[in-house]
Each structure stands twice: as C-alpha cells, then as structure tokens.
Short mmCIF file of C-alpha atoms in Angstrom, two decimals:
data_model
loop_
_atom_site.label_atom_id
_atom_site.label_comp_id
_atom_site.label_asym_id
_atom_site.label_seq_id
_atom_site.Cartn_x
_atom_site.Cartn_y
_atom_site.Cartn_z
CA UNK V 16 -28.13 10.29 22.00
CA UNK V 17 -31.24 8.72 23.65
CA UNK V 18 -34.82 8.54 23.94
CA UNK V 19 -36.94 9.85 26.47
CA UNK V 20 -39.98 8.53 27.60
CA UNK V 21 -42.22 10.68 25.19
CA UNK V 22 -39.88 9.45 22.21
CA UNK V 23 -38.28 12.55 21.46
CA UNK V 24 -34.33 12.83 21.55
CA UNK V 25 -32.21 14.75 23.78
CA UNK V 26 -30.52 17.44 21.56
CA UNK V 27 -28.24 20.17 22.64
CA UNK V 28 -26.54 23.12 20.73
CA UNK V 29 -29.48 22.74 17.89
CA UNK V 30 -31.76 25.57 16.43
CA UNK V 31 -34.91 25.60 18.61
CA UNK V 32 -36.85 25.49 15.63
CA UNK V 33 -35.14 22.33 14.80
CA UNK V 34 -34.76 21.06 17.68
CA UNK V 35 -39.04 21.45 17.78
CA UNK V 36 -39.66 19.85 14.03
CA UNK V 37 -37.66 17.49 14.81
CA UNK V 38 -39.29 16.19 18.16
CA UNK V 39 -42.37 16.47 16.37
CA UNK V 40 -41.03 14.58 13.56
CA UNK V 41 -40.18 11.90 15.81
CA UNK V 42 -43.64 11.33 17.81
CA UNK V 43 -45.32 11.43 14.44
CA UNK V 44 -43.65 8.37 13.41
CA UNK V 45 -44.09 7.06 17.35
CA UNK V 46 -47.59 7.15 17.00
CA UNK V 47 -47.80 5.95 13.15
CA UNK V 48 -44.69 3.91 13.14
CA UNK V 49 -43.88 4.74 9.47
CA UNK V 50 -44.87 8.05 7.10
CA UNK V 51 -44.18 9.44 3.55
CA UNK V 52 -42.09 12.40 3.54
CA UNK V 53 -44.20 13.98 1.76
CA UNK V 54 -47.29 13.33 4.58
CA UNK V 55 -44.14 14.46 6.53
CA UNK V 56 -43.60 17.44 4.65
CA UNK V 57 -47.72 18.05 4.93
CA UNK V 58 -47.49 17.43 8.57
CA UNK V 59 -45.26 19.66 9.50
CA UNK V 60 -45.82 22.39 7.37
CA UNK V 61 -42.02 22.42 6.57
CA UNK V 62 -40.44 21.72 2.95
CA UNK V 63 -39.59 18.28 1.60
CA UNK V 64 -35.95 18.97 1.41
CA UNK V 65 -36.14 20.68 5.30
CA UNK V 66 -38.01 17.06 6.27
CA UNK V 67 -35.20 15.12 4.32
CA UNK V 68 -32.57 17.10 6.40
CA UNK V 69 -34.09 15.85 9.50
CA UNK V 70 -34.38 12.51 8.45
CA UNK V 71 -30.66 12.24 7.58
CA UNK V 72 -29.47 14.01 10.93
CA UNK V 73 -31.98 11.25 12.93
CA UNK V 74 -30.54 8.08 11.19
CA UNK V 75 -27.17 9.58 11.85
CA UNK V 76 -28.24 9.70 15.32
CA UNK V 77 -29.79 5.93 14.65
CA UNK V 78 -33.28 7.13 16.18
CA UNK V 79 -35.15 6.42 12.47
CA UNK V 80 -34.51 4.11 9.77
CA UNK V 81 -35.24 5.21 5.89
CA UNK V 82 -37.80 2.67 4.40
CA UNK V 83 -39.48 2.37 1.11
CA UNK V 84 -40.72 5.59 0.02
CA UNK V 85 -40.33 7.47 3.67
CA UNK V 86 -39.40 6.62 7.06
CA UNK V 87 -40.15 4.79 10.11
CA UNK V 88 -38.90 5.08 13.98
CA UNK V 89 -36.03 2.94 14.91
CA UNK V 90 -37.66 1.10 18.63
CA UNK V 91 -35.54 0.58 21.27
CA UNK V 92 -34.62 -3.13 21.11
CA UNK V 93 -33.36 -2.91 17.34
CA UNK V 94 -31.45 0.35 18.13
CA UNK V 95 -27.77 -0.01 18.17
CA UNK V 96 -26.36 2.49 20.41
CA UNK V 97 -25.04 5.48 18.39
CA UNK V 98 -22.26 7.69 18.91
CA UNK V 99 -23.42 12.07 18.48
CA UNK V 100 -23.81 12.64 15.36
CA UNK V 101 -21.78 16.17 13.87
CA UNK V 102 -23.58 18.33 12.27
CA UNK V 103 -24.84 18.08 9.00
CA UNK V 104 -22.05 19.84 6.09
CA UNK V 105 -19.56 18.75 3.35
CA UNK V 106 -17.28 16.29 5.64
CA UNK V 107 -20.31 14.93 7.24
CA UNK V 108 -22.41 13.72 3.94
CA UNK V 109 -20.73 9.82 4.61
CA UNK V 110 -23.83 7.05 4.21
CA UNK V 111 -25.52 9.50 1.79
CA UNK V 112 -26.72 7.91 -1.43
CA UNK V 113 -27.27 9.92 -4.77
CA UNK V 114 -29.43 8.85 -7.41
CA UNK V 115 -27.51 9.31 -11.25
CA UNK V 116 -29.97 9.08 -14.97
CA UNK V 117 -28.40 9.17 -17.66
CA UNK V 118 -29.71 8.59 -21.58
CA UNK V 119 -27.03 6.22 -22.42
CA UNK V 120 -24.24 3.85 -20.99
CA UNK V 121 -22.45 3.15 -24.27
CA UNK V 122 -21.53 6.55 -25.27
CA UNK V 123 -20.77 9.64 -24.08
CA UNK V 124 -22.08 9.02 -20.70
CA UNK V 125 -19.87 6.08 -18.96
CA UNK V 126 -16.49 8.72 -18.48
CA UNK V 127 -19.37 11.44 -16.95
CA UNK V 128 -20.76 8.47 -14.74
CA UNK V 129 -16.89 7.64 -13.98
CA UNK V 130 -15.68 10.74 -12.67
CA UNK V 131 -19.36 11.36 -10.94
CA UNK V 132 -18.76 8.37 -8.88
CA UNK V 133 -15.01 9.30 -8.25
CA UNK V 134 -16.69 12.42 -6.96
CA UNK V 135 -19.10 9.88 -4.54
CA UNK V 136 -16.26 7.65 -3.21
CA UNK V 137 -14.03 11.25 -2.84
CA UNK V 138 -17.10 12.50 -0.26
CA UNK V 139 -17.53 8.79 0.84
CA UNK V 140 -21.28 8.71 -0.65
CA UNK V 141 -23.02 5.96 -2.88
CA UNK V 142 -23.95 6.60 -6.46
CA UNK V 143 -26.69 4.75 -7.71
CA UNK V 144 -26.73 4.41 -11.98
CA UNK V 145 -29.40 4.11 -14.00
CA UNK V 146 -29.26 4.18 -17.96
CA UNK V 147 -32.06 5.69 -19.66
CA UNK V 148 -32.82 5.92 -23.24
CA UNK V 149 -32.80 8.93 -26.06
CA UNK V 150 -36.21 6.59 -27.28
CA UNK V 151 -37.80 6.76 -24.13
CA UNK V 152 -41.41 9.11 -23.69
CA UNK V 153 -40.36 9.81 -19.94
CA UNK V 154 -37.78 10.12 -17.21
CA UNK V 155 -39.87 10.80 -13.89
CA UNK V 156 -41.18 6.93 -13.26
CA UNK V 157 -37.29 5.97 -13.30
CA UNK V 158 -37.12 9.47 -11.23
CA UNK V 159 -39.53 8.15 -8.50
CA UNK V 160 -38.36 5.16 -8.28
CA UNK V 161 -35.07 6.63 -7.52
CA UNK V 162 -36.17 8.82 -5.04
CA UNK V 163 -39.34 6.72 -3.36
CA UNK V 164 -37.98 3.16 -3.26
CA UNK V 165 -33.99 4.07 -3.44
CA UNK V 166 -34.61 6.43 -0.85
CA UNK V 167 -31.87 9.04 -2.96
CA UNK V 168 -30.85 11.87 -1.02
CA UNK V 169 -30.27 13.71 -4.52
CA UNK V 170 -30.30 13.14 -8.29
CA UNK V 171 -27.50 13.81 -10.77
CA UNK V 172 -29.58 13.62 -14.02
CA UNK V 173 -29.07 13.96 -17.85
CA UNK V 174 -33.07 13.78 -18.33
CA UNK V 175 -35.02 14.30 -22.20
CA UNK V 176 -35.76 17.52 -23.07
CA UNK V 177 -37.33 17.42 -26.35
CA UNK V 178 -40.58 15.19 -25.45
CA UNK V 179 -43.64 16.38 -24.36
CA UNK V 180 -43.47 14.86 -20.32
CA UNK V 181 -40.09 17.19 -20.34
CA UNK V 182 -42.13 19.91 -18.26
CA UNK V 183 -44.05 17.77 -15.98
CA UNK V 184 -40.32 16.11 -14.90
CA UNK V 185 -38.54 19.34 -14.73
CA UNK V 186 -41.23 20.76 -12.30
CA UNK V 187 -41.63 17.17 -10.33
CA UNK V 188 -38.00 17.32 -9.93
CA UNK V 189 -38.00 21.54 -8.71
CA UNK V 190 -40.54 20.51 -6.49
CA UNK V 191 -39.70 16.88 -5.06
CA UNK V 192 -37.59 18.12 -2.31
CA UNK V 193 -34.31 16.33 -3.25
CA UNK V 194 -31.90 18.05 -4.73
CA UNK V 195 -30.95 17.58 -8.95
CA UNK V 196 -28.79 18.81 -10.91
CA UNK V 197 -29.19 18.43 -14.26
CA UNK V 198 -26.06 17.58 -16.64
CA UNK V 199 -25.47 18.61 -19.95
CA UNK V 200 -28.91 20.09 -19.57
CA UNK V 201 -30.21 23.52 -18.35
CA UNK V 202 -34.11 24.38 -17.40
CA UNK V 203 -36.21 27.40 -15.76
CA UNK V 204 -39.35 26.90 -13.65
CA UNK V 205 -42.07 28.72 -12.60
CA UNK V 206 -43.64 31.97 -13.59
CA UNK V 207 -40.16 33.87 -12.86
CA UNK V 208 -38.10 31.32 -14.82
CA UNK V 209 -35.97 30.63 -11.71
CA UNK V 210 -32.77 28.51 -13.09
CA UNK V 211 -32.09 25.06 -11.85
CA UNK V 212 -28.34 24.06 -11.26
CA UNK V 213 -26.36 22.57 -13.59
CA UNK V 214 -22.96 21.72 -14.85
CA UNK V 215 -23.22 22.20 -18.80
CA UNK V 216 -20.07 21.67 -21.46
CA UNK V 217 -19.66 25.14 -23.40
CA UNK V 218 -20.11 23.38 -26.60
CA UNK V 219 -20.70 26.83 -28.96
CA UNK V 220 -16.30 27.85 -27.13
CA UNK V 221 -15.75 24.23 -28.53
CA UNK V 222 -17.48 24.61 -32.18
CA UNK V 223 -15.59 27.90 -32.03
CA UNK V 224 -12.41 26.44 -31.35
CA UNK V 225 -12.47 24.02 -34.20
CA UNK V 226 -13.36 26.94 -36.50
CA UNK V 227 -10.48 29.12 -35.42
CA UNK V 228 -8.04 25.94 -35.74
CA UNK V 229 -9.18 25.68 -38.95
CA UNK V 230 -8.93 29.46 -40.11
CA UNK V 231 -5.22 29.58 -38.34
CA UNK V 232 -4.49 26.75 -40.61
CA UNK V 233 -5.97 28.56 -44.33
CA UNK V 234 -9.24 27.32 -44.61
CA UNK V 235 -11.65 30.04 -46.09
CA UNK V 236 -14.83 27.82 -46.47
CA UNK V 237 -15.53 26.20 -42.79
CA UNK V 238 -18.53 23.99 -43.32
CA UNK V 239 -20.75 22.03 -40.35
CA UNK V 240 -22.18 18.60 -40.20
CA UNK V 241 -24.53 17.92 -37.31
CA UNK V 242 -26.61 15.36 -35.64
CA UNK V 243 -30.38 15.97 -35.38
CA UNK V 244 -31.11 13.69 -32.71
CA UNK V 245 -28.58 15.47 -30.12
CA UNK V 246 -29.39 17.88 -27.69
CA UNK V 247 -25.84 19.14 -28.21
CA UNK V 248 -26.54 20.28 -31.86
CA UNK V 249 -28.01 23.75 -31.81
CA UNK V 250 -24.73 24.91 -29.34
CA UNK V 251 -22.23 23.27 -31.65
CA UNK V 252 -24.09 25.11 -34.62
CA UNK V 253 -24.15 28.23 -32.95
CA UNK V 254 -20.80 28.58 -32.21
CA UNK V 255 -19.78 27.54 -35.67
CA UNK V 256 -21.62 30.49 -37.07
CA UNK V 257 -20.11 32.83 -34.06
CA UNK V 258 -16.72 31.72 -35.14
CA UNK V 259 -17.21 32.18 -39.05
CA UNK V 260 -18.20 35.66 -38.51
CA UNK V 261 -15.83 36.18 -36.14
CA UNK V 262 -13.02 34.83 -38.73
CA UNK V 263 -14.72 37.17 -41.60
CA UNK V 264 -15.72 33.58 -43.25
CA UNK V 265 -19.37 33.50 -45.15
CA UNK V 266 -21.27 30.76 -43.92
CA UNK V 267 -24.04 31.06 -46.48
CA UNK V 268 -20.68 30.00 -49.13
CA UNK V 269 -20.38 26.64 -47.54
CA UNK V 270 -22.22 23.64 -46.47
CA UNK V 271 -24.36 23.12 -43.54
CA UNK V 272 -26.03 20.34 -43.04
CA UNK V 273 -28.22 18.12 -40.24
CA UNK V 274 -27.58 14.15 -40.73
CA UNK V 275 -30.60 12.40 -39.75
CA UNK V 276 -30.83 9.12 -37.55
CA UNK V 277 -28.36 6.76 -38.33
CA UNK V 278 -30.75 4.37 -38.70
CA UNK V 279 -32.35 6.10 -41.63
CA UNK V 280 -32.40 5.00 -44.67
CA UNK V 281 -31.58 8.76 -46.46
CA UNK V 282 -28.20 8.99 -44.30
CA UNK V 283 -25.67 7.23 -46.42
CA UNK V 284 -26.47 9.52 -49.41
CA UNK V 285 -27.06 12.57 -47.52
CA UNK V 286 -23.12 11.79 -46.80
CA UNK V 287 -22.40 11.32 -50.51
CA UNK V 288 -24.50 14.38 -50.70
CA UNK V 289 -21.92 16.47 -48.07
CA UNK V 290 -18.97 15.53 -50.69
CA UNK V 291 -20.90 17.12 -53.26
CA UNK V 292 -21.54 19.78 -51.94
CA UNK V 293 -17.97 20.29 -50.44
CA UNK V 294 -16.93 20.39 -53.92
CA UNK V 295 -19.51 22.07 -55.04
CA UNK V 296 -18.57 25.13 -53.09
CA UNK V 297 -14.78 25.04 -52.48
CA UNK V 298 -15.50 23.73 -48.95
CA UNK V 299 -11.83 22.54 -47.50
CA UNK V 300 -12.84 21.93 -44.19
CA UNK V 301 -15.63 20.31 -41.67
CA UNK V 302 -16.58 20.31 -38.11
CA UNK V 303 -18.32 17.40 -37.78
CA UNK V 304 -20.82 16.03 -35.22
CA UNK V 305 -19.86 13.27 -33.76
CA UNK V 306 -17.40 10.43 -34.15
CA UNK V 307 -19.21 8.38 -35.25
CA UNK V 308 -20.32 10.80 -38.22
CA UNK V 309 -16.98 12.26 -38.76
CA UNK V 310 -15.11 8.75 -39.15
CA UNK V 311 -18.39 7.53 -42.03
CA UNK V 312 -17.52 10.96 -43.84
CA UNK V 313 -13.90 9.98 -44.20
CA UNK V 314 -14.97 6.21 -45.16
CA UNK V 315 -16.94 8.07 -47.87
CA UNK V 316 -14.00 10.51 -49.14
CA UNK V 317 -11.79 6.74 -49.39
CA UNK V 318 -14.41 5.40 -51.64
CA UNK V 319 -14.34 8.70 -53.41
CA UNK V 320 -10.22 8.73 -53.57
CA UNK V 321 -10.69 12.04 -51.58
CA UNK V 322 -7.34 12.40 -49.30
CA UNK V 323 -8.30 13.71 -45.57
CA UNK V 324 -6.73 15.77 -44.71
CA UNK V 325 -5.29 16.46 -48.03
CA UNK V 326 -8.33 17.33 -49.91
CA UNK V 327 -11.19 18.06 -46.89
CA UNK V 328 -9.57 18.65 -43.33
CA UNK V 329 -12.05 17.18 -40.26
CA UNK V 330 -12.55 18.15 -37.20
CA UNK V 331 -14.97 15.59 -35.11
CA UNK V 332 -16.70 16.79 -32.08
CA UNK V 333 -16.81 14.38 -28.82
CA UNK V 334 -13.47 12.90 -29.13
CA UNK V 335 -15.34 9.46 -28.17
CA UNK V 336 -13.00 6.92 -30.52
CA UNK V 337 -11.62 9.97 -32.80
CA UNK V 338 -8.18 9.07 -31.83
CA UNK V 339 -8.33 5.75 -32.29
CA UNK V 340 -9.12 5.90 -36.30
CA UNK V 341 -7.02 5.91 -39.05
CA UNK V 342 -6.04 8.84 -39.55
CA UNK V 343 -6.36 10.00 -35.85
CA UNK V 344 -8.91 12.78 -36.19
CA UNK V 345 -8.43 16.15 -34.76
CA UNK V 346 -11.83 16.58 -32.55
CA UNK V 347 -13.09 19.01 -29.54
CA UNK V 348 -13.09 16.71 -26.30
CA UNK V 349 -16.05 17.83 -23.96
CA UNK V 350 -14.78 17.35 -20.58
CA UNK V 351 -17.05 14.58 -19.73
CA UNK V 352 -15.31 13.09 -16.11
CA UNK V 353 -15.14 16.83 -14.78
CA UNK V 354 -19.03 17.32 -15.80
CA UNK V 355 -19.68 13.93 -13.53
CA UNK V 356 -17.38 15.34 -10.77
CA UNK V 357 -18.67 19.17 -10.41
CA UNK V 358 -22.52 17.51 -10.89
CA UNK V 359 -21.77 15.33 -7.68
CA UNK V 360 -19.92 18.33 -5.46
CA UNK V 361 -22.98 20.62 -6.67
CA UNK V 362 -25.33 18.48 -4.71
CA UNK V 363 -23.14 17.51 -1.91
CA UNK V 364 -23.05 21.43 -1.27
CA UNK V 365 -27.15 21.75 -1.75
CA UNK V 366 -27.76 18.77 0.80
CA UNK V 367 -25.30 20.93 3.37
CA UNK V 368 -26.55 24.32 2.56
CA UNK V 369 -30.30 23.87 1.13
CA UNK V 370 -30.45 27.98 1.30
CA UNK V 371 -27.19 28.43 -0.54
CA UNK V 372 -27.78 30.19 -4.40
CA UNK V 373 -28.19 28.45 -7.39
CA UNK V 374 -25.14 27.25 -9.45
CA UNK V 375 -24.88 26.85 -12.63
CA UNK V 376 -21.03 25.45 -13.77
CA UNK V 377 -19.56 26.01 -17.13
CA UNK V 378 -17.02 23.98 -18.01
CA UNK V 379 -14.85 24.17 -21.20
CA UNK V 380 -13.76 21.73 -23.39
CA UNK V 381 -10.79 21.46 -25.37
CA UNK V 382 -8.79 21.18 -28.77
CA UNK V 383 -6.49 17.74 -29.75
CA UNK V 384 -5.15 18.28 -32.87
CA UNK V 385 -4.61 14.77 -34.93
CA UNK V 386 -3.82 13.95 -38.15
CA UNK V 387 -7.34 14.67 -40.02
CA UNK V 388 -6.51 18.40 -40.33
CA UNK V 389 -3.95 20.42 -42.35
CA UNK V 390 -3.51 23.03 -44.37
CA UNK V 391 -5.54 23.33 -48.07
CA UNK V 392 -3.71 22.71 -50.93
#
C-alpha cells in the first residue's frame, strides 16, 4: 500500500464510501498533521466508532500512527513499508488494545480479569487493567483516560451504579464511539431505553439453587443474609424469595436480614443478632452473602457452641475462600473467568461488526456442596 502524491492511499476491493472517508480522512490529517477523533468524527460527518474503524484499517496499512487522544499521518521517511492489510473481522483484531475497569483487584474481580485477558492473548489483543474503587464518586475520568491517552479500541468495564455521575458515564460511554461492555452490570439509554451489552452472572438461578439444595435436604425455614454495599444483593434476594415460594416455604417465618459495611461498628452484633433470630424462629438454614460474611457467622455460632452444620446449615455465595475454611462451606460459585472471557469476545465481535445487534450474555453459576450443609436435626 502506498501514497500518492495527494496523500491518499491506493485501495482496491473497498466500499466506495470507504474508500472516500477514508481518503478524506487521510488529507485531513495531511494538512493538520494530527486531529481528535472526535474533530474527526465532526469532520466527516461519520460516527466515532465508523472514524475508529478507519483509523485501525490505516495503521494496519502503516499510513497513520495513533497518538495521544487521536491520530496523526505517518510521513514518508518514518514509514516502514507495510505488507496489505486483510480486512478488518475476528482473525484480524491482532495489535488491538482493550481498555478493562474494574471496582476491585482483591476480590471477586482478579479470576474475571484472568480469564478476560486469556480471552485477549486467545484473539492476540492487549488488555489494559485498571482497578477502581466501590468508594470512588466516578468512573468516566479513569474512562477517558483509557480511551484518550491509552488510545483503547474498547472497554470491558464493571463501572458504579449506585452514585449520582452513574448516568453521565453510562451515556459518555453509549456515546464515545468505542465499544463497552459492561460486566456484572446492565444499563438502558436514551428515551427508548435501548440496552447496552453485557455479560451478567444469573445470581437470582444461583440464590435459587442454594434454596432448593437446602429444601432437598429438610430445611423448612430458609433464611437470607445479605450485603448492602453489593450491587449483587437485590438478585441474590430475589431469587431467594422466588425459590421459597417456589418450595411452598414462608419467608415472612424466617430471617432476612442486610449486614451493613464491615467496617461498621453495628455489624458484629447485628451477627449476634442473626443467631437470635435463627433461634428465635426455627430458622435451620442460611444463604449467606458473601464469604467473607458467611465464614464471621460460623465464627459467631463457635463462640455460641452452635454446631454448623449440625444446628444452622450455610450456604455462602461467591465461593471466593469458602472452600478453604474449616468446615469447607457449601457456596454458589459465580462463574467469574467465563464473565471476563465472553466480556472480551463481545467486543472483539462489536469492533468487527459495529452494525451487528446488541448482546446481552447470561451466564449461570453453579452449586459445590461442602461440609457447612446437612440435614436438620
């Protein structure tokens, strides 16, 4: 591929309309030397994600180079001489680099980052990580900086959904141009609501799951213990009280309760409190969430000389370090390296079809039944 004397590039088997965009694409830059994509995208009256496109098919063809924040014209004395590029689709995405936010790297999160970047290295693209925090205000300046001086070509992205800058990122990222999809998170835009894609854990099937493990096993009185910081928490509860109904069980007979911020203050008596009330109401059994909750509500039934599973049976939800307590705790195992993986393909697909429908991936967890549960006495 070479450059003519006007600076465009001599193309052949290409869209006209491409072909056109692009060769004005390229003597914009010839006459500025560098641009935003989004004066680009301005320029040319075509969408970010079209301009992006271009871009990528150009450095394949080494006629541009990505800078910070956009993209400048590769002369002809730095320009190595290139070999025709294929087109642009899933076995041609090598050299692309995706941008990955997640809210933690200490739990949860580092297996979904592991099988996200098996899912890179598989498609021979580069995954760039970036922990977040469930205290920050707001994801988009880690966003940008992603996208404008990263130069991402898409975003795999857990991002805060509870604060109030959660609408202004959701609708920077549905109209940025690169394409997200959002993990363990789902969002509408827009006046019609249209979806964005994601790749969500069915957490109410897992809730359910535990509760139907438990009823197979005897247990009339199926109470719930849940986290109030996690985004997870209304889907665990929900399928809880699908599964109770389901099983003929009365939830109103047993204990619910929401554990507040471990670092609170109120949290090691609201435990106490979940004993109490356990025996207060004939409770025998508890899905609990998470690990870390489940293993200081067995702590609490030792110091009580409560026997688990003999007297209370638990079931902990996220299977993080579950197994490796004493006794091994049954728990509901979110299949975090397949929600990295499908998250990583979803974009790969987007940046080789950008007209393709929306996806949205469902995928279910599943049951590992430990020591912690049995049947009541």
């Amino acid at each position: 591929m070479t450059l003519d004397g006007s600076g465009t590039s001599s193309v052949e088997n290409r869209a006209p309309l491409q072909v056109a965009r692009r060769q004005q694409l390229l003597a914009a830059l010839q006459r500025d030397g560098a641009m935003r994509i989004s004066d680009l995208s301005e320029a040319l009256g075509a969408a970010a994600i079209t301009i992006r496109r271009d871009i990528a098919q150009l450095a394949a063809e080494g006629l541009v180079r990505r800078v910070h924040g956009g993209v400048a014209l590769i002369t002809p004395d730095e320009a190595p001489a290139p070999e025709e590029a294929p087109p642009v689709g899933r076995n041609s995405l090598g050299g692309r680099t995706l941008g990955m936010l997640v809210p933690s790297l200490d739990y949860y999160w580092p297996d979904v980052a592991r099988g996200a970047e098996e899912a890179a290295r598989e498609l021979d693209m580069r995954l760039v990580l970036r922990g977040s925090s469930y205290d920050t205000d707001d994801d988009k300046p880690q966003l940008e900086r992603l996208v404008d001086r990263m130069g991402v070509d898409g975003l795999v992205i857990a991002p805060r959904m509870d604060t109030s800058t959660a609408e202004r990122t959701i609708d920077w990222l549905a109209h940025e141009g690169v394409p997200a999809v959002l993990l363990e998170r789902t969002a509408t835009v827009g006046a019609h609501h249209a979806v964005m894609e994601s790749v969500v854990t069915d957490h109410a099937l897992g809730a359910a799951m535990a509760v139907r493990h438990l009823a197979s096993l005897g247990h009339r009185r199926i109470g719930v213990v849940l986290d109030a910081d996690s985004p997870t928490r209304p889907h665990v509860r929900r399928g809880w009280l699908e599964a109770v109904h389901e099983c003929g069980l009365d939830p109103a007979s047993t204990v619910e309760v929401v554990l507040p911020d471990s670092r609170s203050p109120e949290r090691d008596a609201l435990l106490h409190e979940v004993l109490d009330r356990c025996l207060a109401t004939g409770t025998t059994a508890l899905l609990v969430h998470a690990d870390a909750e489940a293993i200081a509500l067995v702590q609490h039934c030792e110091e009580r000389q409560l026997s688990v599973p003999g007297d209370l049976s638990i079931v902990a939800y996220d299977d993080e370090v579950a197994g490796l307590f004493s006794p091994p705790l049954t728990a509901v195992r979110p299949p975090r390296r397949s929600i990295g993986r499908a998250a990583v393909r979803l974009v790969a697909d987007r940046l080789a079809d950008p007209a393709r429908p929306t996806h949205r991936v469902v995928i279910s967890p599943s049951l590992r039944v430990r020591e912690s549960t049995a049947a009541p006495r």
